[in-house]
């Protein structure tokens, strides 16, 4: 990956990320390699949910992604491997089935850091208003912090600093791990987030101060378009992103009740082009 030396400013100049033609692995690999994400486009434009499932299967095949991974949190709940992200009356899921904004996070609440390497988000229907997806080059922000304040950065590498706890009613589960882990190629896997699920476990007052500095640094940097891009997916567009190295979030949205926003999501333990 070249992610550490790239930035999103050029891509965001038009207010949008770069959209490739559907299934052009050469160009899309380049984008994934350089920026950690790419958006492909359906040849047909607007699509049905059935078309979307078929096109997601084609994206998986073209980019060497295996079958969708069922995350530990949902494994006992009969969730399908490709999940519908839409407003759903009566659902207890705190993030999938509401129009509320979703804070920074990585997918795979209970998984070890770096387990879910790729997320696919396919837009069947956008919202009436809002619903942008935000991506943050968290590894680059971490590298900056490491150079400026190694003590603060060091706390984020400690293996028991961050717990992530389920907010699904009645599901009491938490996984503890580091916020960043070196991948050995100069990049870092991440499970950075600041939302409803995080529990921080500094071991003493000194570490508490370091942690506060580290989180403050992320808050100050994460709106910079060099390291963050906001995407408003259109019908027939599929966002592919490296969930192990980018954090993401979602803007609040409003729906037309007759045709509510519908995204399909699948998670993968492979990275595009490098099956594990
Ligand atoms: Fe997510």
mmCIF file of C-alpha atoms and ligand atoms in Angstrom:
data_model
loop_
_atom_site.group_PDB
_atom_site.id
_atom_site.type_symbol
_atom_site.label_atom_id
_atom_site.label_comp_id
_atom_site.label_asym_id
_atom_site.label_seq_id
_atom_site.Cartn_x
_atom_site.Cartn_y
_atom_site.Cartn_z
ATOM 1 C CA UNK A 1 0.000 0.000 0.000
ATOM 2 C CA UNK A 2 1.089 3.558 -0.655
ATOM 3 C CA UNK A 3 -1.578 4.924 1.638
ATOM 4 C CA UNK A 4 0.806 6.657 4.013
ATOM 5 C CA UNK A 5 2.099 9.110 1.422
ATOM 6 C CA UNK A 6 -1.215 9.739 -0.340
ATOM 7 C CA UNK A 7 -3.950 12.132 0.586
ATOM 8 C CA UNK A 8 -7.551 12.667 -0.372
ATOM 9 C CA UNK A 9 -7.419 16.354 -1.310
ATOM 10 C CA UNK A 10 -7.012 15.729 -5.009
ATOM 11 C CA UNK A 11 -9.767 13.114 -5.065
ATOM 12 C CA UNK A 12 -12.127 15.350 -3.126
ATOM 13 C CA UNK A 13 -11.631 18.406 -5.314
ATOM 14 C CA UNK A 14 -14.957 17.873 -7.055
ATOM 15 C CA UNK A 15 -16.639 17.092 -3.756
ATOM 16 C CA UNK A 16 -16.742 13.410 -4.611
ATOM 17 C CA UNK A 17 -14.410 10.459 -4.587
ATOM 18 C CA UNK A 18 -13.257 9.057 -7.881
ATOM 19 C CA UNK A 19 -15.740 6.635 -9.452
ATOM 20 C CA UNK A 20 -14.283 3.930 -11.694
ATOM 21 C CA UNK A 21 -16.124 2.054 -14.390
ATOM 22 C CA UNK A 22 -17.660 -1.113 -13.081
ATOM 23 C CA UNK A 23 -15.213 -3.961 -12.754
ATOM 24 C CA UNK A 24 -12.043 -2.394 -14.012
ATOM 25 C CA UNK A 25 -9.678 -4.112 -11.633
ATOM 26 C CA UNK A 26 -6.554 -2.414 -13.025
ATOM 27 C CA UNK A 27 -7.767 1.105 -12.199
ATOM 28 C CA UNK A 28 -9.618 0.099 -9.079
ATOM 29 C CA UNK A 29 -6.609 -1.755 -7.677
ATOM 30 C CA UNK A 30 -4.581 1.409 -8.161
ATOM 31 C CA UNK A 31 -7.107 3.420 -6.178
ATOM 32 C CA UNK A 32 -7.347 0.836 -3.437
ATOM 33 C CA UNK A 33 -3.583 0.673 -3.221
ATOM 34 C CA UNK A 34 -3.133 4.438 -3.112
ATOM 35 C CA UNK A 35 -6.148 5.575 -1.157
ATOM 36 C CA UNK A 36 -7.623 2.519 0.529
ATOM 37 C CA UNK A 37 -10.947 2.749 -1.289
ATOM 38 C CA UNK A 38 -12.606 2.887 -4.693
ATOM 39 C CA UNK A 39 -16.147 3.270 -5.988
ATOM 40 C CA UNK A 40 -17.335 1.165 -8.893
ATOM 41 C CA UNK A 41 -20.434 1.859 -10.920
ATOM 42 C CA UNK A 42 -23.135 -0.373 -12.323
ATOM 43 C CA UNK A 43 -23.484 -0.201 -16.109
ATOM 44 C CA UNK A 44 -27.235 -0.014 -15.682
ATOM 45 C CA UNK A 45 -27.372 2.921 -13.225
ATOM 46 C CA UNK A 46 -30.373 2.401 -10.992
ATOM 47 C CA UNK A 47 -30.628 -1.171 -9.791
ATOM 48 C CA UNK A 48 -32.958 -3.460 -7.874
ATOM 49 C CA UNK A 49 -31.816 -5.261 -4.722
ATOM 50 C CA UNK A 50 -31.606 -8.434 -6.805
ATOM 51 C CA UNK A 51 -29.292 -6.742 -9.328
ATOM 52 C CA UNK A 52 -27.226 -5.417 -6.424
ATOM 53 C CA UNK A 53 -26.657 -8.914 -4.991
ATOM 54 C CA UNK A 54 -25.567 -10.139 -8.429
ATOM 55 C CA UNK A 55 -23.229 -7.198 -8.940
ATOM 56 C CA UNK A 56 -21.716 -7.572 -5.478
ATOM 57 C CA UNK A 57 -20.943 -11.204 -6.328
ATOM 58 C CA UNK A 58 -19.218 -9.968 -9.507
ATOM 59 C CA UNK A 59 -17.172 -7.434 -7.513
ATOM 60 C CA UNK A 60 -16.143 -10.205 -5.068
ATOM 61 C CA UNK A 61 -15.071 -12.465 -7.930
ATOM 62 C CA UNK A 62 -13.155 -9.739 -9.757
ATOM 63 C CA UNK A 63 -11.237 -8.563 -6.704
ATOM 64 C CA UNK A 64 -10.474 -11.998 -5.269
ATOM 65 C CA UNK A 65 -12.682 -11.572 -2.206
ATOM 66 C CA UNK A 66 -14.059 -14.763 -0.704
ATOM 67 C CA UNK A 67 -17.549 -15.349 0.575
ATOM 68 C CA UNK A 68 -18.917 -12.670 2.932
ATOM 69 C CA UNK A 69 -17.773 -13.065 6.535
ATOM 70 C CA UNK A 70 -20.414 -13.320 9.268
ATOM 71 C CA UNK A 71 -19.217 -11.135 12.167
ATOM 72 C CA UNK A 72 -19.106 -12.694 15.654
ATOM 73 C CA UNK A 73 -21.705 -10.244 16.976
ATOM 74 C CA UNK A 74 -24.372 -11.410 14.541
ATOM 75 C CA UNK A 75 -23.418 -15.054 14.136
ATOM 76 C CA UNK A 76 -25.979 -16.319 16.633
ATOM 77 C CA UNK A 77 -28.674 -13.940 15.457
ATOM 78 C CA UNK A 78 -29.393 -15.488 12.061
ATOM 79 C CA UNK A 79 -28.180 -12.415 10.182
ATOM 80 C CA UNK A 80 -27.643 -12.979 6.431
ATOM 81 C CA UNK A 81 -24.029 -12.622 5.213
ATOM 82 C CA UNK A 82 -24.992 -9.662 2.996
ATOM 83 C CA UNK A 83 -26.789 -7.254 5.309
ATOM 84 C CA UNK A 84 -29.463 -4.742 4.374
ATOM 85 C CA UNK A 85 -28.636 -1.359 5.866
ATOM 86 C CA UNK A 86 -31.964 0.452 5.899
ATOM 87 C CA UNK A 87 -34.523 1.829 8.323
ATOM 88 C CA UNK A 88 -36.550 -1.028 9.657
ATOM 89 C CA UNK A 89 -39.454 -0.731 12.050
ATOM 90 C CA UNK A 90 -39.044 -2.892 15.119
ATOM 91 C CA UNK A 91 -35.335 -3.583 14.698
ATOM 92 C CA UNK A 92 -33.154 -3.430 17.803
ATOM 93 C CA UNK A 93 -29.933 -2.678 15.937
ATOM 94 C CA UNK A 94 -28.574 0.675 17.108
ATOM 95 C CA UNK A 95 -26.835 1.649 13.867
ATOM 96 C CA UNK A 96 -28.071 -0.344 10.882
ATOM 97 C CA UNK A 97 -31.739 0.452 10.997
ATOM 98 C CA UNK A 98 -31.905 4.117 11.937
ATOM 99 C CA UNK A 99 -31.172 7.331 10.085
ATOM 100 C CA UNK A 100 -28.993 8.588 12.942
ATOM 101 C CA UNK A 101 -25.409 9.617 12.330
ATOM 102 C CA UNK A 102 -22.826 6.969 13.097
ATOM 103 C CA UNK A 103 -19.545 7.988 14.706
ATOM 104 C CA UNK A 104 -16.081 6.931 13.575
ATOM 105 C CA UNK A 105 -15.549 3.184 13.798
ATOM 106 C CA UNK A 106 -14.269 0.118 12.000
ATOM 107 C CA UNK A 107 -16.489 -2.861 11.206
ATOM 108 C CA UNK A 108 -16.091 -5.995 13.333
ATOM 109 C CA UNK A 109 -16.884 -4.907 16.878
ATOM 110 C CA UNK A 110 -15.757 -8.180 18.485
ATOM 111 C CA UNK A 111 -13.103 -9.274 15.979
ATOM 112 C CA UNK A 112 -9.359 -8.940 16.572
ATOM 113 C CA UNK A 113 -7.727 -5.913 14.993
ATOM 114 C CA UNK A 114 -7.213 -6.312 11.237
ATOM 115 C CA UNK A 115 -9.529 -9.341 10.881
ATOM 116 C CA UNK A 116 -12.081 -7.738 8.567
ATOM 117 C CA UNK A 117 -9.911 -6.310 5.833
ATOM 118 C CA UNK A 118 -12.538 -5.205 3.328
ATOM 119 C CA UNK A 119 -16.065 -3.807 3.458
ATOM 120 C CA UNK A 120 -18.356 -3.548 0.426
ATOM 121 C CA UNK A 121 -21.230 -1.064 0.567
ATOM 122 C CA UNK A 122 -23.586 -1.211 -2.391
ATOM 123 C CA UNK A 123 -26.130 1.584 -2.806
ATOM 124 C CA UNK A 124 -29.478 0.397 -4.116
ATOM 125 C CA UNK A 125 -31.258 3.656 -3.198
ATOM 126 C CA UNK A 126 -29.743 6.792 -1.636
ATOM 127 C CA UNK A 127 -31.536 8.723 1.114
ATOM 128 C CA UNK A 128 -33.747 11.718 0.386
ATOM 129 C CA UNK A 129 -31.241 13.857 2.265
ATOM 130 C CA UNK A 130 -27.830 13.187 3.821
ATOM 131 C CA UNK A 131 -26.379 9.725 4.364
ATOM 132 C CA UNK A 132 -22.799 10.446 3.275
ATOM 133 C CA UNK A 133 -20.173 7.867 4.172
ATOM 134 C CA UNK A 134 -16.995 9.306 5.727
ATOM 135 C CA UNK A 135 -13.595 7.643 5.393
ATOM 136 C CA UNK A 136 -10.542 8.530 7.491
ATOM 137 C CA UNK A 137 -6.958 7.547 6.757
ATOM 138 C CA UNK A 138 -6.470 6.677 10.416
ATOM 139 C CA UNK A 139 -3.066 5.076 9.897
ATOM 140 C CA UNK A 140 -1.635 8.281 8.501
ATOM 141 C CA UNK A 141 -2.964 10.332 11.406
ATOM 142 C CA UNK A 142 -1.430 7.767 13.750
ATOM 143 C CA UNK A 143 1.943 8.023 11.997
ATOM 144 C CA UNK A 144 1.829 11.819 12.406
ATOM 145 C CA UNK A 145 1.079 11.401 16.095
ATOM 146 C CA UNK A 146 3.876 8.853 16.461
ATOM 147 C CA UNK A 147 6.356 11.407 15.142
ATOM 148 C CA UNK A 148 5.067 14.312 17.225
ATOM 149 C CA UNK A 149 4.206 12.585 20.474
ATOM 150 C CA UNK A 150 5.525 9.006 20.597
ATOM 151 C CA UNK A 151 4.424 8.562 24.197
ATOM 152 C CA UNK A 152 0.791 9.326 23.327
ATOM 153 C CA UNK A 153 0.953 7.134 20.215
ATOM 154 C CA UNK A 154 2.443 4.293 22.271
ATOM 155 C CA UNK A 155 -0.683 4.105 24.427
ATOM 156 C CA UNK A 156 -2.782 3.381 21.320
ATOM 157 C CA UNK A 157 -0.585 0.355 20.583
ATOM 158 C CA UNK A 158 -1.114 -1.221 24.004
ATOM 159 C CA UNK A 159 -3.104 -4.452 23.720
ATOM 160 C CA UNK A 160 -5.716 -3.716 26.389
ATOM 161 C CA UNK A 161 -6.358 0.000 25.897
ATOM 162 C CA UNK A 162 -9.679 -0.162 24.020
ATOM 163 C CA UNK A 163 -12.784 -2.198 24.706
ATOM 164 C CA UNK A 164 -15.633 -2.191 22.212
ATOM 165 C CA UNK A 165 -18.946 -3.142 23.711
ATOM 166 C CA UNK A 166 -22.152 -4.192 21.979
ATOM 167 C CA UNK A 167 -24.961 -1.656 22.268
ATOM 168 C CA UNK A 168 -27.604 -4.109 21.061
ATOM 169 C CA UNK A 169 -30.133 -4.440 23.891
ATOM 170 C CA UNK A 170 -29.612 -7.679 25.818
ATOM 171 C CA UNK A 171 -26.316 -8.522 24.087
ATOM 172 C CA UNK A 172 -23.562 -8.036 26.670
ATOM 173 C CA UNK A 173 -20.321 -8.599 24.802
ATOM 174 C CA UNK A 174 -17.070 -6.669 24.727
ATOM 175 C CA UNK A 175 -13.737 -7.200 22.979
ATOM 176 C CA UNK A 176 -10.532 -5.573 24.215
ATOM 177 C CA UNK A 177 -7.513 -4.815 22.039
ATOM 178 C CA UNK A 178 -5.159 -2.103 20.769
ATOM 179 C CA UNK A 179 -6.255 0.848 18.637
ATOM 180 C CA UNK A 180 -3.379 0.363 16.173
ATOM 181 C CA UNK A 181 -1.094 -2.546 15.326
ATOM 182 C CA UNK A 182 1.918 -2.460 12.985
ATOM 183 C CA UNK A 183 1.363 -4.483 9.814
ATOM 184 C CA UNK A 184 5.100 -4.807 9.176
ATOM 185 C CA UNK A 185 5.068 -2.876 5.872
ATOM 186 C CA UNK A 186 5.106 0.608 7.408
ATOM 187 C CA UNK A 187 1.315 0.653 7.715
ATOM 188 C CA UNK A 188 -0.968 0.085 10.665
ATOM 189 C CA UNK A 189 -4.140 -1.887 11.150
ATOM 190 C CA UNK A 190 -6.708 0.054 13.130
ATOM 191 C CA UNK A 191 -9.833 -0.287 15.234
ATOM 192 C CA UNK A 192 -9.990 3.452 15.944
ATOM 193 C CA UNK A 193 -13.391 4.787 16.857
ATOM 194 C CA UNK A 194 -15.154 7.371 18.949
ATOM 195 C CA UNK A 195 -18.841 6.679 19.249
ATOM 196 C CA UNK A 196 -21.164 4.752 21.545
ATOM 197 C CA UNK A 197 -19.290 1.450 21.846
ATOM 198 C CA UNK A 198 -15.815 2.427 23.078
ATOM 199 C CA UNK A 199 -14.579 1.836 26.630
ATOM 200 C CA UNK A 200 -11.066 3.121 27.348
ATOM 201 C CA UNK A 201 -8.810 1.370 29.849
ATOM 202 C CA UNK A 202 -5.754 3.494 30.700
ATOM 203 C CA UNK A 203 -3.785 1.726 33.417
ATOM 204 C CA UNK A 204 -2.828 4.831 35.425
ATOM 205 C CA UNK A 205 -3.086 8.615 35.517
ATOM 206 C CA UNK A 206 -0.026 9.104 33.293
ATOM 207 C CA UNK A 207 -1.488 6.859 30.644
ATOM 208 C CA UNK A 208 -4.841 8.633 30.978
ATOM 209 C CA UNK A 209 -3.086 11.907 30.113
ATOM 210 C CA UNK A 210 -1.331 10.339 27.112
ATOM 211 C CA UNK A 211 -4.619 8.882 25.896
ATOM 212 C CA UNK A 212 -6.343 12.249 26.187
ATOM 213 C CA UNK A 213 -3.564 13.838 24.084
ATOM 214 C CA UNK A 214 -3.832 11.094 21.468
ATOM 215 C CA UNK A 215 -7.609 11.365 21.132
ATOM 216 C CA UNK A 216 -7.383 15.143 21.027
ATOM 217 C CA UNK A 217 -4.919 14.881 18.153
ATOM 218 C CA UNK A 218 -7.320 12.654 16.196
ATOM 219 C CA UNK A 219 -10.231 15.023 16.810
ATOM 220 C CA UNK A 220 -8.159 17.955 15.554
ATOM 221 C CA UNK A 221 -7.020 16.128 12.413
ATOM 222 C CA UNK A 222 -9.987 14.055 11.328
ATOM 223 C CA UNK A 223 -11.850 16.792 9.438
ATOM 224 C CA UNK A 224 -8.833 17.653 7.275
ATOM 225 C CA UNK A 225 -9.592 16.744 3.632
ATOM 226 C CA UNK A 226 -6.037 15.437 3.282
ATOM 227 C CA UNK A 227 -6.962 12.474 5.443
ATOM 228 C CA UNK A 228 -10.756 12.367 5.188
ATOM 229 C CA UNK A 229 -13.190 12.009 2.307
ATOM 230 C CA UNK A 230 -16.987 12.133 2.311
ATOM 231 C CA UNK A 231 -18.846 10.085 -0.283
ATOM 232 C CA UNK A 232 -22.500 10.246 -1.226
ATOM 233 C CA UNK A 233 -23.138 6.951 -2.962
ATOM 234 C CA UNK A 234 -25.614 6.953 -5.818
ATOM 235 C CA UNK A 235 -27.842 4.132 -6.935
ATOM 236 C CA UNK A 236 -25.739 1.444 -8.591
ATOM 237 C CA UNK A 237 -22.442 2.473 -6.969
ATOM 238 C CA UNK A 238 -20.409 0.100 -4.837
ATOM 239 C CA UNK A 239 -17.853 1.411 -2.337
ATOM 240 C CA UNK A 240 -14.966 -0.958 -1.652
ATOM 241 C CA UNK A 241 -12.756 0.062 1.249
ATOM 242 C CA UNK A 242 -9.989 -1.316 3.456
ATOM 243 C CA UNK A 243 -11.718 -1.661 6.810
ATOM 244 C CA UNK A 244 -8.442 -2.737 8.433
ATOM 245 C CA UNK A 245 -6.671 0.557 7.709
ATOM 246 C CA UNK A 246 -9.428 3.200 7.379
ATOM 247 C CA UNK A 247 -12.007 4.265 9.933
ATOM 248 C CA UNK A 248 -15.450 5.238 8.680
ATOM 249 C CA UNK A 249 -18.678 6.877 9.786
ATOM 250 C CA UNK A 250 -22.036 7.995 8.433
ATOM 251 C CA UNK A 251 -23.908 11.251 8.213
ATOM 252 C CA UNK A 252 -27.486 11.539 9.502
ATOM 253 C CA UNK A 253 -30.085 10.976 6.785
ATOM 254 C CA UNK A 254 -33.769 11.501 6.060
ATOM 255 C CA UNK A 255 -35.888 9.158 3.965
ATOM 256 C CA UNK A 256 -38.768 9.256 1.583
ATOM 257 C CA UNK A 257 -40.854 6.532 3.307
ATOM 258 C CA UNK A 258 -42.044 5.198 -0.065
ATOM 259 C CA UNK A 259 -38.478 4.453 -1.175
ATOM 260 C CA UNK A 260 -36.166 4.454 1.855
ATOM 261 C CA UNK A 261 -32.386 4.454 1.636
ATOM 262 C CA UNK A 262 -31.119 0.919 1.054
ATOM 263 C CA UNK A 263 -27.476 -0.136 1.133
ATOM 264 C CA UNK A 264 -26.196 -3.699 1.077
ATOM 265 C CA UNK A 265 -23.109 -4.455 3.128
ATOM 266 C CA UNK A 266 -20.735 -7.397 3.133
ATOM 267 C CA UNK A 267 -17.543 -7.927 5.132
ATOM 268 C CA UNK A 268 -14.475 -9.843 4.021
ATOM 269 C CA UNK A 269 -11.338 -11.194 5.645
ATOM 270 C CA UNK A 270 -9.466 -10.804 2.347
ATOM 271 C CA UNK A 271 -8.032 -7.617 0.910
ATOM 272 C CA UNK A 272 -8.662 -6.999 -2.794
ATOM 273 C CA UNK A 273 -6.097 -8.845 -4.849
ATOM 274 C CA UNK A 274 -4.324 -10.508 -1.924
ATOM 275 C CA UNK A 275 -6.452 -13.420 -0.733
ATOM 276 C CA UNK A 276 -5.409 -14.618 2.703
HETATM 277 FE FE1 LIG B 1 -19.581 0.408 9.591
#
